């Protein structure tokens, strides 16, 4: 079905918005008055505009669209590469063509352009993925970005025929204070996603929508077999900043209940429309996240004890050592993180590897400590081989026991004073078990120098 200027171009857009609960509008140019006409039913939920500074200075697009979007709970995106014009119902139907959402573009009165739009009732998974790709590559218009754009437009002023476009550089656009809810996967499982990916003609409309979102989110190419698909998706999923940050939080807490994960998501994301309604499907979306994390990372598992969904970090010895190192309370020396505690742990590790003992003679550990320090001295830019400070720190962290009281250790300032009251270093059971069980713990420890 075709829609033409001066007859049914505007009315067809109004009818489309009226008859769909959720609509995303892509329009390079956009004027506020025309947007108000089309959105009388308030069903537009997302808008992507070009908003080049040039466009705004020429007044072919309105900055006032931003405040209208705030007042009507519309998520506004900016993409300076956008040229397309389309109304998408976030499912499988779209109106697309040449008409911008302006009076001269889609309007039916006055001096309008000659435009043409068409209706496609059923689009395929590649088209859904394409729309999601554009959304992924667009920038959420936050208040800070809006203010920067306004300042730039006001600085330049109205222009008629500029020599070159004015743009805010990509580097300044890319800073996002929070993640977007659309950074979450929407397919129930990775198996569901591959099934839709490999046989889209057999998928339900909902599965096509979810798969289109996920394929765009993780930028997966076509034509992969199952093994290639899983390998590619695993890398993209695990390296996504949203997933990395959430997994780091779970590692720190060791385990998190459903409520904790939900709170973390709410605190660290900006609400934008997603294929599954966040407000209606929070529990399902968190379940999906659990499945994906545990499928692609064997260090995590989830269960439902006492009706509460819990995702846990499975501590292996490498992970335990990493956690110990990450939680060391290390001071700064000459602007850099002091290496003393790490050097001491390397020395302790060397001794355990050689003698397999939990009780270490202090002089032997000091000798290894000094050798490592001498070898690494240029890296540290320091000749301060003080072993007392890191020994105190590891005792406070309950990783070692010097078998003297806290009051006694506080009075010790030098190694000579220390060896008068301490002869051995006793490792905690946890640290000893980790160091004797790992094949090469020094490699892990040295990564923290």
Short mmCIF file of C-alpha atoms in Angstrom, two decimals:
data_model
loop_
_atom_site.label_atom_id
_atom_site.label_comp_id
_atom_site.label_asym_id
_atom_site.label_seq_id
_atom_site.Cartn_x
_atom_site.Cartn_y
_atom_site.Cartn_z
CA UNK A 1 0.00 0.00 0.00
CA UNK A 2 1.33 3.45 -0.97
CA UNK A 3 0.73 6.85 0.66
CA UNK A 4 1.24 10.11 -1.23
CA UNK A 5 1.72 13.80 -0.50
CA UNK A 6 -1.37 15.93 -0.19
CA UNK A 7 -3.69 12.92 0.14
CA UNK A 8 -3.00 10.32 2.83
CA UNK A 9 0.67 10.68 3.79
CA UNK A 10 0.04 12.32 7.16
CA UNK A 11 -3.24 10.54 7.92
CA UNK A 12 -1.65 7.12 7.29
CA UNK A 13 1.10 7.92 9.81
CA UNK A 14 -1.47 9.07 12.38
CA UNK A 15 -3.51 5.91 11.86
CA UNK A 16 -0.39 3.74 12.19
CA UNK A 17 0.59 5.37 15.48
CA UNK A 18 -2.99 5.19 16.77
CA UNK A 19 -3.28 1.46 16.05
CA UNK A 20 0.02 0.30 17.59
CA UNK A 21 0.84 0.32 21.29
CA UNK A 22 4.54 1.06 20.71
CA UNK A 23 6.04 2.96 17.80
CA UNK A 24 9.62 3.94 17.04
CA UNK A 25 10.07 6.85 14.62
CA UNK A 26 13.19 7.35 12.50
CA UNK A 27 13.26 10.77 10.87
CA UNK A 28 16.33 12.74 9.81
CA UNK A 29 14.45 16.04 10.19
CA UNK A 30 11.69 16.60 12.73
CA UNK A 31 9.46 19.59 13.51
CA UNK A 32 7.57 19.74 16.79
CA UNK A 33 4.14 20.72 15.45
CA UNK A 34 4.06 17.85 12.98
CA UNK A 35 5.19 15.40 15.67
CA UNK A 36 2.33 16.53 17.93
CA UNK A 37 -0.19 15.88 15.15
CA UNK A 38 1.08 12.38 14.48
CA UNK A 39 1.40 11.42 18.15
CA UNK A 40 -2.11 12.32 19.29
CA UNK A 41 -2.52 8.82 20.77
CA UNK A 42 0.81 9.10 22.69
CA UNK A 43 1.96 5.73 21.33
CA UNK A 44 5.34 6.91 20.07
CA UNK A 45 7.91 5.56 22.55
CA UNK A 46 11.23 6.15 20.76
CA UNK A 47 12.46 8.73 18.28
CA UNK A 48 15.73 8.78 16.36
CA UNK A 49 16.66 12.09 14.71
CA UNK A 50 19.78 13.23 12.90
CA UNK A 51 20.22 16.52 14.75
CA UNK A 52 23.42 17.62 13.06
CA UNK A 53 24.30 21.07 14.31
CA UNK A 54 23.88 22.25 10.72
CA UNK A 55 20.27 21.02 10.66
CA UNK A 56 19.45 22.82 13.89
CA UNK A 57 21.12 26.06 12.80
CA UNK A 58 19.15 25.93 9.56
CA UNK A 59 16.00 25.24 11.62
CA UNK A 60 15.01 22.19 9.58
CA UNK A 61 14.73 20.35 12.91
CA UNK A 62 13.45 21.65 16.24
CA UNK A 63 15.35 21.53 19.52
CA UNK A 64 11.98 21.76 21.28
CA UNK A 65 11.41 18.11 20.39
CA UNK A 66 13.61 17.26 23.40
CA UNK A 67 11.29 18.82 25.99
CA UNK A 68 8.25 17.31 24.28
CA UNK A 69 9.88 13.89 24.58
CA UNK A 70 10.57 14.45 28.28
CA UNK A 71 6.96 15.44 28.91
CA UNK A 72 5.58 12.44 27.00
CA UNK A 73 7.96 9.69 28.17
CA UNK A 74 9.57 9.33 24.74
CA UNK A 75 13.19 8.21 24.53
CA UNK A 76 15.08 10.49 22.13
CA UNK A 77 18.19 9.33 20.24
CA UNK A 78 20.58 11.22 18.00
CA UNK A 79 22.37 9.71 15.03
CA UNK A 80 24.14 12.09 12.66
CA UNK A 81 24.33 9.35 10.00
CA UNK A 82 20.55 8.98 9.88
CA UNK A 83 18.83 9.67 6.57
CA UNK A 84 15.96 7.16 6.69
CA UNK A 85 12.32 7.91 7.47
CA UNK A 86 10.28 5.13 9.01
CA UNK A 87 7.56 4.31 11.54
CA UNK A 88 8.17 0.91 13.13
CA UNK A 89 5.79 -0.81 15.54
CA UNK A 90 8.72 -2.52 17.34
CA UNK A 91 7.48 -5.80 15.88
CA UNK A 92 7.07 -6.81 12.24
CA UNK A 93 5.27 -3.88 10.58
CA UNK A 94 6.71 -0.64 9.23
CA UNK A 95 5.78 2.43 7.21
CA UNK A 96 8.80 3.77 5.36
CA UNK A 97 9.62 6.11 2.52
CA UNK A 98 10.98 9.55 1.78
CA UNK A 99 8.92 11.77 4.13
CA UNK A 100 10.47 13.46 7.16
CA UNK A 101 8.24 14.32 10.12
CA UNK A 102 7.90 17.95 9.05
CA UNK A 103 5.06 19.93 7.49
CA UNK A 104 6.84 20.02 4.14
CA UNK A 105 7.69 16.32 4.38
CA UNK A 106 4.76 14.32 5.73
CA UNK A 107 2.26 17.18 5.97
CA UNK A 108 -0.76 17.30 3.68
CA UNK A 109 -1.41 21.06 3.64
CA UNK A 110 0.46 24.08 2.35
CA UNK A 111 3.60 23.90 0.24
CA UNK A 112 4.58 20.30 0.77
CA UNK A 113 7.24 18.26 -0.99
CA UNK A 114 6.33 15.40 -3.27
CA UNK A 115 6.98 12.37 -1.09
CA UNK A 116 6.02 8.70 -1.09
CA UNK A 117 5.65 6.20 1.79
CA UNK A 118 4.71 2.55 1.78
CA UNK A 119 3.42 -0.01 4.28
CA UNK A 120 5.17 -3.34 4.85
CA UNK A 121 3.03 -5.53 7.09
CA UNK A 122 5.58 -8.31 7.68
CA UNK A 123 9.31 -7.70 7.85
CA UNK A 124 11.97 -10.38 8.30
CA UNK A 125 14.54 -10.88 11.06
CA UNK A 126 17.25 -9.07 9.08
CA UNK A 127 15.11 -5.93 8.98
CA UNK A 128 14.37 -6.15 12.71
CA UNK A 129 18.09 -6.56 13.36
CA UNK A 130 18.78 -3.53 11.14
CA UNK A 131 16.43 -1.29 13.14
CA UNK A 132 18.02 -2.47 16.37
CA UNK A 133 21.48 -1.85 14.94
CA UNK A 134 20.60 1.77 14.23
CA UNK A 135 19.26 2.17 17.77
CA UNK A 136 22.42 0.58 19.17
CA UNK A 137 24.59 2.96 17.15
CA UNK A 138 22.57 6.02 18.16
CA UNK A 139 23.21 8.20 21.17
CA UNK A 140 20.70 8.70 23.93
CA UNK A 141 20.01 12.43 24.20
CA UNK A 142 20.71 13.08 27.87
CA UNK A 143 20.32 16.48 29.51
CA UNK A 144 24.09 17.04 29.37
CA UNK A 145 24.25 16.27 25.63
CA UNK A 146 21.19 18.43 24.96
CA UNK A 147 22.78 21.37 26.78
CA UNK A 148 26.00 20.98 24.80
CA UNK A 149 24.06 20.96 21.53
CA UNK A 150 22.07 24.04 22.55
CA UNK A 151 25.28 25.90 23.46
CA UNK A 152 26.81 25.03 20.09
CA UNK A 153 23.72 26.10 18.16
CA UNK A 154 23.52 29.38 20.08
CA UNK A 155 27.23 30.00 19.53
CA UNK A 156 26.93 29.56 15.76
CA UNK A 157 23.50 31.12 15.31
CA UNK A 158 21.12 30.76 12.39
CA UNK A 159 22.88 30.04 9.10
CA UNK A 160 21.61 29.82 5.55
CA UNK A 161 24.27 28.09 3.46
CA UNK A 162 27.27 26.93 5.52
CA UNK A 163 30.46 25.72 3.87
CA UNK A 164 30.68 22.57 6.02
CA UNK A 165 28.54 20.81 8.63
CA UNK A 166 29.04 21.42 12.32
CA UNK A 167 29.09 18.33 14.48
CA UNK A 168 29.86 17.50 18.06
CA UNK A 169 32.79 15.11 17.88
CA UNK A 170 32.12 11.42 18.37
CA UNK A 171 34.50 11.22 21.32
CA UNK A 172 32.41 13.61 23.38
CA UNK A 173 29.24 11.82 22.41
CA UNK A 174 30.29 8.36 23.55
CA UNK A 175 30.35 8.99 27.31
CA UNK A 176 27.31 7.32 28.81
CA UNK A 177 26.69 7.87 32.51
CA UNK A 178 24.62 4.70 32.80
CA UNK A 179 23.98 1.56 30.79
CA UNK A 180 20.74 1.24 28.83
CA UNK A 181 18.16 -1.40 29.65
CA UNK A 182 18.35 -2.36 26.00
CA UNK A 183 21.87 -3.69 26.77
CA UNK A 184 20.21 -6.81 28.25
CA UNK A 185 19.61 -9.91 26.10
CA UNK A 186 15.95 -10.62 25.37
CA UNK A 187 15.91 -14.17 23.97
CA UNK A 188 14.97 -16.69 26.69
CA UNK A 189 18.10 -18.72 26.03
CA UNK A 190 21.06 -18.86 23.71
CA UNK A 191 19.48 -21.99 22.20
CA UNK A 192 16.30 -20.05 21.39
CA UNK A 193 18.37 -17.32 19.79
CA UNK A 194 20.30 -19.72 17.56
CA UNK A 195 17.08 -21.54 16.60
CA UNK A 196 15.55 -18.28 15.39
CA UNK A 197 18.84 -17.17 13.81
CA UNK A 198 19.18 -20.38 11.78
CA UNK A 199 15.48 -20.90 10.95
CA UNK A 200 13.73 -17.50 11.08
CA UNK A 201 10.87 -18.74 8.89
CA UNK A 202 9.81 -21.13 11.70
CA UNK A 203 10.03 -18.55 14.50
CA UNK A 204 7.12 -16.81 16.19
CA UNK A 205 6.75 -13.03 15.69
CA UNK A 206 7.89 -12.45 19.29
CA UNK A 207 10.96 -14.64 18.86
CA UNK A 208 11.87 -12.69 15.71
CA UNK A 209 11.69 -9.44 17.66
CA UNK A 210 13.83 -10.74 20.54
CA UNK A 211 16.37 -12.32 18.19
CA UNK A 212 16.59 -9.18 16.06
CA UNK A 213 17.39 -7.20 19.21
CA UNK A 214 20.06 -9.65 20.42
CA UNK A 215 21.73 -10.12 17.03
CA UNK A 216 22.09 -6.33 16.75
CA UNK A 217 23.21 -5.97 20.38
CA UNK A 218 26.07 -8.45 19.92
CA UNK A 219 26.72 -7.63 16.25
CA UNK A 220 26.52 -11.21 15.04
CA UNK A 221 27.07 -11.85 11.31
CA UNK A 222 24.95 -14.23 9.28
CA UNK A 223 25.85 -17.73 8.12
CA UNK A 224 27.45 -19.10 11.31
CA UNK A 225 27.08 -22.74 12.37
CA UNK A 226 26.24 -23.57 16.00
CA UNK A 227 29.86 -23.83 17.14
CA UNK A 228 30.87 -20.59 15.42
CA UNK A 229 27.74 -18.87 16.70
CA UNK A 230 28.40 -19.85 20.34
CA UNK A 231 32.07 -18.88 20.13
CA UNK A 232 31.30 -15.48 18.61
CA UNK A 233 28.42 -14.79 20.99
CA UNK A 234 30.43 -15.86 24.04
CA UNK A 235 33.17 -13.34 23.29
CA UNK A 236 30.72 -10.52 22.52
CA UNK A 237 28.51 -11.24 25.55
CA UNK A 238 31.30 -11.62 28.11
CA UNK A 239 33.11 -8.50 26.89
CA UNK A 240 30.01 -6.28 26.91
CA UNK A 241 30.56 -3.51 29.51
CA UNK A 242 27.15 -4.11 31.12
CA UNK A 243 27.84 -7.84 31.63
CA UNK A 244 31.42 -7.22 32.79
CA UNK A 245 30.25 -4.74 35.41
CA UNK A 246 27.47 -7.01 36.70
CA UNK A 247 29.77 -10.04 36.91
CA UNK A 248 32.34 -7.97 38.79
CA UNK A 249 29.63 -7.03 41.30
CA UNK A 250 28.60 -10.68 41.75
CA UNK A 251 32.25 -11.70 42.18
CA UNK A 252 32.68 -9.06 44.86
CA UNK A 253 29.54 -10.15 46.73
CA UNK A 254 30.19 -13.88 46.08
CA UNK A 255 26.44 -14.32 45.47
CA UNK A 256 23.41 -12.09 44.85
CA UNK A 257 19.72 -12.71 45.30
CA UNK A 258 17.13 -11.67 42.75
CA UNK A 259 16.35 -8.46 44.66
CA UNK A 260 20.01 -7.48 44.76
CA UNK A 261 20.50 -8.02 41.03
CA UNK A 262 17.28 -6.13 40.31
CA UNK A 263 18.40 -3.18 42.45
CA UNK A 264 21.81 -3.13 40.77
CA UNK A 265 20.22 -3.08 37.32
CA UNK A 266 17.85 -0.28 38.31
CA UNK A 267 20.66 1.79 39.83
CA UNK A 268 23.01 1.37 36.88
CA UNK A 269 20.71 1.66 33.88
CA UNK A 270 18.62 4.25 32.13
CA UNK A 271 15.12 3.06 31.28
CA UNK A 272 14.51 2.81 27.55
CA UNK A 273 11.92 0.73 25.70
CA UNK A 274 12.91 -2.92 25.27
CA UNK A 275 11.28 -5.77 23.32
CA UNK A 276 10.18 -7.23 26.65
CA UNK A 277 8.54 -4.65 28.91
CA UNK A 278 10.86 -4.09 31.88
CA UNK A 279 7.95 -3.00 34.07
CA UNK A 280 5.94 -6.14 33.28
CA UNK A 281 8.71 -8.73 32.84
CA UNK A 282 11.45 -7.84 35.35
CA UNK A 283 11.66 -11.35 36.79
CA UNK A 284 11.78 -13.02 33.37
CA UNK A 285 14.47 -10.62 32.12
CA UNK A 286 16.63 -11.29 35.20
CA UNK A 287 16.13 -15.05 34.68
CA UNK A 288 17.30 -14.64 31.08
CA UNK A 289 20.36 -12.78 32.31
CA UNK A 290 21.15 -15.57 34.80
CA UNK A 291 20.91 -18.19 32.06
CA UNK A 292 23.18 -16.31 29.66
CA UNK A 293 25.83 -15.51 32.29
CA UNK A 294 26.02 -19.13 33.53
CA UNK A 295 25.94 -20.56 30.00
CA UNK A 296 28.94 -18.52 28.88
CA UNK A 297 30.97 -18.51 32.10
CA UNK A 298 31.55 -21.68 34.14
CA UNK A 299 32.59 -19.58 37.13
CA UNK A 300 28.94 -18.70 37.77
CA UNK A 301 25.93 -20.78 38.75
CA UNK A 302 22.37 -20.03 39.82
CA UNK A 303 19.76 -21.81 41.90
CA UNK A 304 16.49 -21.18 43.71
CA UNK A 305 16.93 -21.94 47.43
CA UNK A 306 13.84 -21.12 49.51
CA UNK A 307 12.07 -19.68 46.45
CA UNK A 308 14.68 -16.93 45.98
CA UNK A 309 16.73 -16.84 42.78
CA UNK A 310 20.43 -16.65 43.65
CA UNK A 311 23.35 -16.27 41.24
CA UNK A 312 26.72 -17.27 42.70
CA UNK A 313 30.37 -16.98 41.82
CA UNK A 314 32.06 -20.37 41.96
CA UNK A 315 35.39 -19.76 43.61
CA UNK A 316 38.23 -21.80 42.17
CA UNK A 317 41.76 -21.30 43.44
CA UNK A 318 42.70 -18.85 40.69
CA UNK A 319 39.59 -16.80 41.37
CA UNK A 320 40.24 -16.87 45.11
CA UNK A 321 43.76 -15.56 44.61
CA UNK A 322 42.51 -12.85 42.24
CA UNK A 323 39.94 -11.80 44.85
CA UNK A 324 42.62 -11.59 47.55
CA UNK A 325 44.79 -9.43 45.31
CA UNK A 326 41.93 -7.15 44.31
CA UNK A 327 41.09 -6.50 47.97
CA UNK A 328 44.62 -5.63 49.10
CA UNK A 329 44.63 -2.22 50.76
CA UNK A 330 47.65 -0.79 48.94
CA UNK A 331 49.00 2.72 49.48
CA UNK A 332 50.45 4.97 46.79
CA UNK A 333 54.18 5.58 46.56
CA UNK A 334 55.48 8.38 44.30
CA UNK A 335 52.17 8.52 42.53
CA UNK A 336 52.05 4.75 41.86
CA UNK A 337 50.45 1.89 43.77
CA UNK A 338 53.02 0.54 46.24
CA UNK A 339 54.22 -2.93 45.12
CA UNK A 340 55.43 -4.17 48.53
CA UNK A 341 52.48 -6.47 49.36
CA UNK A 342 52.54 -8.04 45.90
CA UNK A 343 56.30 -8.62 46.08
CA UNK A 344 55.86 -10.21 49.51
CA UNK A 345 53.14 -12.52 48.18
CA UNK A 346 55.42 -13.56 45.30
CA UNK A 347 58.17 -14.33 47.81
CA UNK A 348 55.78 -16.33 49.98
CA UNK A 349 54.50 -18.17 46.90
CA UNK A 350 58.03 -19.09 45.82
CA UNK A 351 58.78 -20.48 49.26
CA UNK A 352 55.55 -22.53 49.38
CA UNK A 353 56.23 -23.93 45.91
CA UNK A 354 59.71 -25.03 46.99
CA UNK A 355 59.09 -26.33 50.52
CA UNK A 356 55.29 -26.93 50.70
CA UNK A 357 55.19 -25.58 54.27
CA UNK A 358 52.64 -23.37 55.99
CA UNK A 359 55.24 -22.02 58.46
CA UNK A 360 57.88 -19.92 56.68
CA UNK A 361 61.18 -18.78 58.24
CA UNK A 362 61.25 -14.97 58.16
CA UNK A 363 64.92 -14.66 57.02
CA UNK A 364 64.30 -16.88 53.98
CA UNK A 365 61.25 -14.90 52.96
CA UNK A 366 63.19 -11.65 53.41
CA UNK A 367 65.98 -12.96 51.18
CA UNK A 368 63.55 -13.86 48.38
CA UNK A 369 61.74 -10.52 48.84
CA UNK A 370 65.02 -8.60 48.40
CA UNK A 371 66.01 -10.63 45.32
CA UNK A 372 62.68 -9.93 43.60
CA UNK A 373 62.85 -6.27 44.52
CA UNK A 374 66.37 -5.92 43.13
CA UNK A 375 65.27 -7.58 39.90
CA UNK A 376 62.26 -5.25 39.57
CA UNK A 377 63.82 -2.08 41.01
CA UNK A 378 63.73 -0.08 37.78
CA UNK A 379 60.04 -0.87 37.38
CA UNK A 380 59.24 0.51 40.84
CA UNK A 381 61.60 3.52 40.62
CA UNK A 382 62.32 2.99 44.30
CA UNK A 383 64.99 1.32 46.41
CA UNK A 384 62.76 1.15 49.49
CA UNK A 385 62.80 -2.61 50.18
CA UNK A 386 60.86 -2.30 53.43
CA UNK A 387 59.31 -5.69 54.22
CA UNK A 388 57.82 -4.62 57.56
CA UNK A 389 55.02 -2.55 56.05
CA UNK A 390 53.63 -5.33 53.80
CA UNK A 391 53.95 -7.90 56.60
CA UNK A 392 51.81 -5.68 58.82
CA UNK A 393 49.29 -5.21 55.99
CA UNK A 394 48.96 -8.96 55.28
CA UNK A 395 48.54 -9.65 58.99
CA UNK A 396 45.76 -7.05 59.19
CA UNK A 397 44.14 -8.76 56.19
CA UNK A 398 44.40 -12.07 58.11
CA UNK A 399 46.41 -13.67 55.32
CA UNK A 400 49.39 -14.32 57.58
CA UNK A 401 50.04 -14.54 61.33
CA UNK A 402 53.30 -13.26 62.84
CA UNK A 403 52.44 -14.77 66.21
CA UNK A 404 52.82 -11.51 68.10
CA UNK A 405 50.12 -9.18 69.37
CA UNK A 406 48.82 -6.16 67.45
CA UNK A 407 50.33 -3.85 70.09
CA UNK A 408 53.74 -5.48 69.64
CA UNK A 409 53.68 -5.23 65.87
CA UNK A 410 52.66 -1.56 66.00
CA UNK A 411 55.93 -0.71 67.75
CA UNK A 412 58.07 -2.36 65.08
CA UNK A 413 59.53 0.06 62.53
CA UNK A 414 62.42 -1.83 60.93
CA UNK A 415 63.35 -5.34 59.87
CA UNK A 416 66.01 -5.53 62.59
CA UNK A 417 63.35 -4.77 65.22
CA UNK A 418 61.00 -7.30 63.66
CA UNK A 419 63.41 -10.25 63.68
CA UNK A 420 63.99 -9.71 67.42
CA UNK A 421 60.36 -10.73 68.08
CA UNK A 422 59.41 -12.77 64.98
CA UNK A 423 61.15 -15.84 63.59
CA UNK A 424 58.45 -17.36 61.37
CA UNK A 425 55.52 -16.33 59.20
CA UNK A 426 52.46 -18.56 59.50
CA UNK A 427 50.16 -18.51 56.48
CA UNK A 428 46.41 -18.57 56.89
CA UNK A 429 44.80 -21.87 55.96
CA UNK A 430 43.08 -20.21 53.01
CA UNK A 431 46.25 -18.65 51.56
CA UNK A 432 48.31 -21.81 52.07
CA UNK A 433 45.65 -23.98 50.40
CA UNK A 434 45.49 -21.62 47.40
CA UNK A 435 49.26 -21.31 46.90
CA UNK A 436 50.03 -25.02 47.24
CA UNK A 437 47.15 -25.99 44.92
CA UNK A 438 47.92 -23.66 42.01
CA UNK A 439 50.46 -24.70 39.41
CA UNK A 440 51.97 -21.23 38.95
CA UNK A 441 50.45 -18.65 41.33
CA UNK A 442 53.33 -16.23 40.71
CA UNK A 443 51.94 -15.43 37.23
CA UNK A 444 48.61 -14.39 38.71
CA UNK A 445 50.25 -12.33 41.46
CA UNK A 446 52.70 -10.59 39.11
CA UNK A 447 49.80 -9.32 36.99
CA UNK A 448 48.98 -7.00 39.90
CA UNK A 449 52.38 -5.29 40.00
#
